[in-house]
Amino acid sequence: MTQNSDEIINRAAVLSSDAQAIAAARHLAEQAKSGAVERDQQRLYPIELLNQFTLLGLGSISVPREFGGAGLSFQTVAEVFRLISASDPSLGQIPQNHFGLIQFILGEGSAAQQQQLLRAVVDGKRLGNGGPEKNTKHTRDVQAQLVTTSQGVQLTGEKFYSTGALFADILVTTAMHDQQPTMAFIPLPAQGVEIVDDWSGIGQRTTASGTVKLQQVVVDPALLMSLPAPEKPTLRGAVSQLIQAAIDAGIAQGALDEALEFVRSSSRPWVDANVSRNADDPYIIADVGRISTDLSAANALLARAARVLDSIDRQALTAENCARASIAVAEAKVLTTEVALRASEKLLEWGGSRGTLLRHGLDRHWRNARTHTLHDPVRWKTHAIGNYYLNDALPARHAWI
């Protein structure tokens, strides 16, 4: 488990500018490069790096200033995740749900709940996700139950894809309460909560995105929030997906950076190329040009999507402006998905057979890209985009669009 959060609470910084946050992210990203291969191959948690993330104040950059946070732009949030994920996308993914939950609190919490929970985030508390459930019809099918007993409100159920839960101070998960899907915030440790790292995915290996078991866990009724009706305008999905896209853009950048270095220093040219360096192979040069152009386009759409989110007044949300944000983010997500997969695949192609040697760890880029981009199918992004422009159809309102 992580360092005791009481220590973090006493030292967590509060950043005051976008420049400070970007500088902190660059510093952390540089630290994360060392040991990234070893952490991936041995499934070693990036605990110290995650604690640095919190101590540097990066965990509260999206908390509005009225609650003591930095209140920084979504452009900065996206760039922070992109920079960190270029070095270690598992480190980037661990706090992604933390930021999505901040947005949920802002949208659905009462004034008292917002004050309590967001102040805790500013102080250094981490929110962790008790994810969807296995053996259900789809990700929004909830079988976990909140029931009222003589001991109070109790939660029983089992969750998976629980990224961040193992490293969290407050577990956040969904259960049915009087036939209403409800989000429960559970300070940890808590009796009846068992967090198991049984995540065995081929990529994002150190995210601990495994199982949370909940057995008659007593929940404070003051920390329950009903999920919004499907028709309620919300930016939660757009914010969550912006961070997902930023992580994918980071994976692409990390793969391209390592590919360029490997081609220059460690790979041999093909015999028919008639060049002394692999970096002079004309086909590789053209490939690098194409990937670099694709990545520039993806990053541009990512920045544009963040600007769209920044332009929306969260006190005046409408179905139309929330849809505009979701579509802008979806457009970015299409390109970041494609370039993450392509760059990580080309890395191995350009490196040749020696690029597959275990000691280099180059395969982690493709495994990370393939695993993380499966979080939500990009084919439904292109459908939502096309339906929006062709038929004026607003996209679905949930955390995956």
XYZ file of C-alpha atoms in Angstrom:
401
model
C 0.000 0.000 0.000
C 1.004 3.628 -0.290
C 2.546 6.022 2.116
C 0.155 7.099 4.876
C -1.945 9.969 3.557
C -1.736 11.870 6.838
C 1.852 12.660 5.902
C 0.800 13.730 2.412
C -2.011 15.906 3.788
C 0.492 17.829 5.871
C 2.708 18.531 2.874
C 0.582 18.541 -0.300
C 1.188 21.693 -2.310
C -1.465 23.822 -3.970
C -0.346 25.052 -7.369
C -1.311 28.551 -8.461
C -0.621 28.629 -12.199
C -0.680 26.539 -15.350
C 3.070 27.039 -15.711
C 3.686 25.602 -12.242
C 1.609 22.522 -13.021
C 3.364 21.904 -16.340
C 6.754 22.301 -14.673
C 5.751 19.840 -11.936
C 4.528 17.342 -14.527
C 7.759 17.658 -16.521
C 9.769 17.050 -13.365
C 7.723 13.985 -12.455
C 7.859 12.657 -16.027
C 11.639 12.900 -16.011
C 11.764 10.958 -12.742
C 9.397 8.324 -14.133
C 11.610 7.444 -17.113
C 14.085 5.723 -14.849
C 12.844 2.256 -13.970
C 9.873 2.282 -16.351
C 10.988 -0.940 -18.064
C 11.695 -2.673 -14.761
C 8.350 -1.617 -13.276
C 6.520 -2.943 -16.325
C 8.366 -6.251 -16.474
C 8.185 -6.966 -12.746
C 4.795 -5.342 -12.080
C 6.281 -2.935 -9.539
C 3.905 -0.196 -8.423
C 5.056 3.405 -9.041
C 4.193 4.255 -5.440
C 6.868 6.867 -4.792
C 6.097 8.574 -8.086
C 2.386 8.574 -7.271
C 3.124 10.130 -3.898
C 5.193 12.783 -5.669
C 2.207 13.442 -7.951
C 0.116 14.165 -4.874
C 2.769 16.077 -2.942
C 3.502 18.319 -5.910
C -0.150 19.370 -5.904
C -1.061 17.780 -9.233
C -4.017 15.927 -7.729
C -5.956 19.153 -7.081
C -5.275 21.146 -10.243
C -8.857 20.734 -11.489
C -10.485 21.585 -8.145
C -12.003 25.081 -8.414
C -10.369 27.812 -6.373
C -13.546 28.301 -4.359
C -12.740 24.941 -2.739
C -9.057 25.730 -2.258
C -7.774 24.052 -5.429
C -5.719 25.406 -8.289
C -8.702 25.811 -10.631
C -6.488 25.332 -13.669
C -7.563 24.864 -17.270
C -8.448 21.593 -18.932
C -5.658 22.390 -21.380
C -3.246 22.061 -18.471
C -4.933 18.921 -17.152
C -4.554 17.257 -20.560
C -0.937 18.331 -20.893
C -0.073 17.050 -17.406
C -1.451 13.605 -18.246
C 0.193 13.600 -21.682
C 3.628 14.458 -20.283
C 3.513 11.881 -17.488
C 2.103 9.141 -19.719
C 4.905 9.615 -22.234
C 7.240 8.337 -19.516
C 4.966 5.835 -17.756
C 1.323 5.517 -18.829
C 0.511 3.313 -15.847
C 1.453 6.232 -13.616
C -0.710 8.408 -15.856
C -3.692 6.081 -15.655
C -3.779 5.575 -11.890
C -5.194 9.080 -11.134
C -7.451 9.320 -14.193
C -10.563 8.266 -12.253
C -9.596 10.648 -9.458
C -10.114 13.513 -11.916
C -13.313 12.059 -13.330
C -14.681 11.782 -9.806
C -13.794 15.396 -9.053
C -15.997 16.317 -12.018
C -18.760 14.049 -10.710
C -18.641 15.732 -7.296
C -18.867 19.144 -8.941
C -21.869 18.038 -10.959
C -23.814 15.953 -8.475
C -22.632 16.746 -4.959
C -24.440 18.981 -2.520
C -22.648 22.110 -1.307
C -21.681 20.293 1.891
C -20.424 17.233 0.008
C -18.425 19.372 -2.397
C -16.834 21.269 0.447
C -15.926 18.106 2.388
C -14.670 15.952 -0.457
C -12.935 18.574 -2.570
C -11.207 20.016 0.480
C -9.920 16.504 1.200
C -8.559 16.297 -2.354
C -6.783 19.629 -1.958
C -5.277 18.373 1.281
C -3.839 15.357 -0.535
C -6.479 12.643 -0.400
C -6.725 10.393 -3.459
C -10.014 9.152 -4.888
C -10.049 5.598 -6.235
C -12.534 3.849 -8.455
C -14.487 0.743 -7.606
C -15.110 -0.035 -11.267
C -17.781 -1.835 -13.263
C -18.795 -5.394 -12.448
C -17.978 -8.692 -14.100
C -20.728 -11.003 -15.329
C -23.198 -8.226 -16.045
C -24.877 -7.238 -19.306
C -22.762 -4.108 -19.807
C -20.684 -1.592 -17.876
C -23.726 0.326 -16.599
C -25.463 -2.777 -15.239
C -25.073 -2.518 -11.448
C -25.711 -5.486 -9.152
C -24.081 -4.161 -5.954
C -26.633 -3.135 -3.345
C -26.929 -0.464 -0.672
C -29.375 -1.572 2.006
C -30.537 0.002 5.248
C -30.019 -2.211 8.306
C -29.999 -1.739 12.061
C -26.271 -0.948 11.715
C -26.952 1.761 9.127
C -26.546 1.807 5.353
C -24.420 -1.097 4.150
C -22.934 -1.868 0.742
C -22.317 -5.355 -0.629
C -20.971 -6.215 -4.061
C -17.873 -6.911 -6.131
C -16.181 -4.598 -8.646
C -13.460 -4.930 -11.287
C -11.339 -2.534 -13.423
C -10.829 -0.665 -10.162
C -7.964 1.566 -11.262
C -6.618 3.653 -8.408
C -8.481 1.854 -5.633
C -5.383 0.167 -4.200
C -3.690 3.552 -3.824
C -6.742 5.531 -2.688
C -7.784 7.210 0.523
C -11.442 7.338 -0.514
C -13.012 4.498 -2.478
C -15.836 5.558 -4.773
C -18.202 3.013 -6.262
C -21.722 2.578 -7.563
C -24.540 0.499 -6.064
C -28.314 0.347 -6.276
C -30.077 2.171 -3.454
C -33.866 1.945 -3.440
C -33.668 1.048 -7.153
C -31.635 4.197 -7.855
C -27.966 3.927 -8.985
C -25.979 5.733 -6.336
C -22.339 6.672 -5.895
C -20.904 5.878 -2.454
C -17.758 7.539 -1.073
C -16.011 5.267 1.443
C -12.993 6.539 3.433
C -10.295 3.878 3.663
C -9.438 1.686 5.407
C -12.945 0.396 6.033
C -14.180 -2.862 7.502
C -15.561 -5.167 4.824
C -13.483 -3.661 1.993
C -10.918 -5.925 0.328
C -8.878 -4.620 -2.613
C -7.173 -7.344 -4.638
C -4.655 -6.690 -7.381
C -5.630 -9.500 -9.745
C -5.196 -7.333 -12.846
C -3.474 -9.561 -15.430
C -3.786 -7.402 -18.555
C -0.956 -7.524 -21.088
C -0.440 -3.777 -20.734
C -0.809 -1.016 -18.138
C 0.531 -3.681 -15.820
C 1.128 -1.579 -12.715
C -2.242 0.167 -12.506
C -3.603 -2.475 -10.088
C -6.889 -2.321 -12.024
C -8.316 -5.387 -10.317
C -11.054 -6.409 -7.904
C -12.735 -4.622 -5.020
C -14.781 -6.850 -2.722
C -17.375 -5.155 -0.516
C -19.102 -7.110 2.215
C -21.620 -5.243 4.359
C -19.510 -2.102 4.307
C -21.059 0.631 6.448
C -21.492 3.789 4.357
C -22.109 7.293 5.655
C -25.462 8.440 4.172
C -23.995 11.929 3.949
C -21.504 10.571 1.394
C -24.031 9.147 -1.062
C -24.794 10.847 -4.376
C -27.444 9.755 -6.838
C -26.269 9.282 -10.406
C -27.801 11.861 -12.724
C -30.677 11.065 -15.024
C -29.504 10.169 -18.540
C -30.891 13.400 -19.960
C -29.090 15.685 -17.481
C -26.330 17.744 -19.158
C -22.922 16.900 -17.739
C -19.265 17.274 -18.648
C -18.188 14.196 -16.730
C -17.842 12.026 -19.827
C -16.010 14.675 -21.827
C -13.545 15.335 -19.000
C -12.941 11.626 -18.434
C -12.399 11.020 -22.135
C -10.087 14.026 -22.469
C -7.800 12.423 -19.912
C -8.044 9.061 -21.682
C -7.037 10.731 -24.944
C -4.159 12.531 -23.233
C -2.842 9.230 -21.893
C -2.972 7.721 -25.389
C -1.202 10.766 -26.827
C 1.447 10.296 -24.159
C 1.865 6.628 -25.067
C 2.351 7.643 -28.703
C 4.918 10.286 -27.762
C 6.842 7.878 -25.559
C 6.877 5.240 -28.292
C 8.046 7.720 -30.932
C 10.753 9.190 -28.706
C 12.131 5.756 -27.879
C 11.849 4.651 -31.509
C 13.947 7.566 -32.734
C 16.634 6.888 -30.165
C 16.672 3.148 -30.874
C 16.874 3.637 -34.645
C 19.748 6.083 -34.251
C 21.790 4.087 -31.767
C 20.846 0.416 -31.638
C 19.305 -0.890 -34.868
C 21.039 -2.054 -38.059
C 20.037 -0.970 -41.573
C 18.433 -3.462 -43.935
C 20.962 -4.954 -46.344
C 19.221 -3.576 -49.461
C 19.058 -0.024 -48.126
C 22.725 0.624 -49.016
C 23.145 2.973 -46.057
C 25.469 2.784 -43.091
C 22.878 3.883 -40.531
C 19.317 2.696 -40.079
C 18.389 6.337 -39.546
C 19.253 6.926 -43.227
C 16.841 4.279 -44.539
C 14.506 6.321 -46.806
C 11.458 4.226 -45.917
C 12.019 4.676 -42.196
C 12.549 8.411 -42.708
C 9.207 8.629 -44.541
C 7.499 6.539 -41.849
C 8.848 8.838 -39.137
C 7.480 11.782 -41.073
C 4.034 10.222 -41.278
C 3.898 9.238 -37.605
C 5.178 12.645 -36.504
C 2.529 14.367 -38.612
C -0.216 12.119 -37.254
C 0.921 12.780 -33.696
C 1.001 16.540 -34.285
C -2.565 16.339 -35.598
C -3.695 14.243 -32.609
C -2.083 16.667 -30.149
C -3.714 19.600 -31.921
C -7.158 18.014 -31.625
C -6.443 17.176 -27.982
C -5.583 20.822 -27.256
C -8.656 22.005 -29.193
C -10.925 19.663 -27.217
C -9.501 21.007 -23.965
C -10.145 24.573 -25.130
C -13.757 23.665 -25.895
C -14.150 22.334 -22.349
C -12.525 25.467 -20.951
C -14.992 27.639 -22.870
C -18.044 26.101 -21.204
C -19.481 27.630 -18.039
C -20.109 24.717 -15.697
C -22.893 26.739 -14.083
C -24.733 26.946 -17.408
C -24.573 23.454 -18.860
C -26.939 22.576 -21.674
C -27.422 19.467 -23.758
C -25.932 21.345 -26.695
C -22.727 22.632 -25.124
C -22.080 19.321 -23.363
C -22.543 17.536 -26.690
C -20.155 19.967 -28.368
C -17.534 19.137 -25.745
C -18.049 15.382 -26.062
C -17.753 15.486 -29.847
C -14.602 17.606 -29.731
C -13.055 15.142 -27.289
C -14.223 12.157 -29.356
C -12.508 13.589 -32.423
C -9.272 13.853 -30.458
C -9.734 10.361 -29.043
C -10.045 8.847 -32.528
C -6.660 10.225 -33.560
C -4.858 9.609 -30.253
C -6.020 5.979 -30.356
C -4.815 5.493 -33.907
C -1.425 7.144 -33.448
C -0.709 5.362 -30.146
C -1.243 1.996 -31.819
C 0.622 2.940 -34.991
C 3.633 4.530 -33.294
C 4.093 1.631 -30.887
C 3.819 -0.878 -33.765
C 6.241 1.052 -35.979
C 8.730 1.215 -33.102
C 9.119 -2.558 -33.263
C 9.197 -2.601 -37.065
C 11.915 0.037 -37.266
C 13.945 -1.619 -34.523
C 13.988 -4.997 -36.266
C 14.393 -8.313 -34.499
C 16.672 -6.924 -31.829
C 13.926 -4.487 -30.880
C 11.974 -7.429 -29.472
C 14.687 -8.395 -26.991
C 13.370 -8.396 -23.447
C 16.124 -6.149 -22.096
C 14.939 -3.212 -24.195
C 11.322 -3.408 -23.043
C 10.107 -1.798 -26.264
C 7.101 -4.109 -26.428
C 5.579 -2.300 -23.452
C 4.561 0.636 -25.633
C 2.363 -1.487 -27.897
C 0.966 -3.497 -24.989
C 0.118 -0.290 -23.141
C -1.435 1.281 -26.231
C -3.482 -1.777 -27.120
C -4.712 -2.228 -23.530
C -5.541 1.375 -22.723
C -7.274 2.115 -26.033
C -9.665 -0.766 -25.357
C -11.121 1.205 -22.450
C -13.896 2.379 -24.765
C -14.297 1.362 -28.430
C -13.211 4.047 -30.867
C -15.711 2.726 -33.439
C -18.461 4.229 -31.289
C -16.606 7.534 -31.252
C -16.681 7.757 -35.041
C -20.361 6.763 -34.991
C -21.174 9.498 -32.479
C -19.211 12.064 -34.498
C -20.900 11.129 -37.763
C -24.365 11.037 -36.228
C -23.794 14.456 -34.658
C -22.762 16.161 -37.891
C -25.083 14.281 -40.240
C -28.251 13.942 -38.145
C -27.799 16.530 -35.362
C -27.963 13.621 -32.899
C -26.512 14.378 -29.473
C -24.194 11.701 -28.068
C -25.141 9.520 -25.129
C -24.481 10.949 -21.688
C -22.162 8.709 -19.664
C -18.508 8.475 -18.638
C -17.421 6.872 -21.929
C -18.353 9.634 -24.354
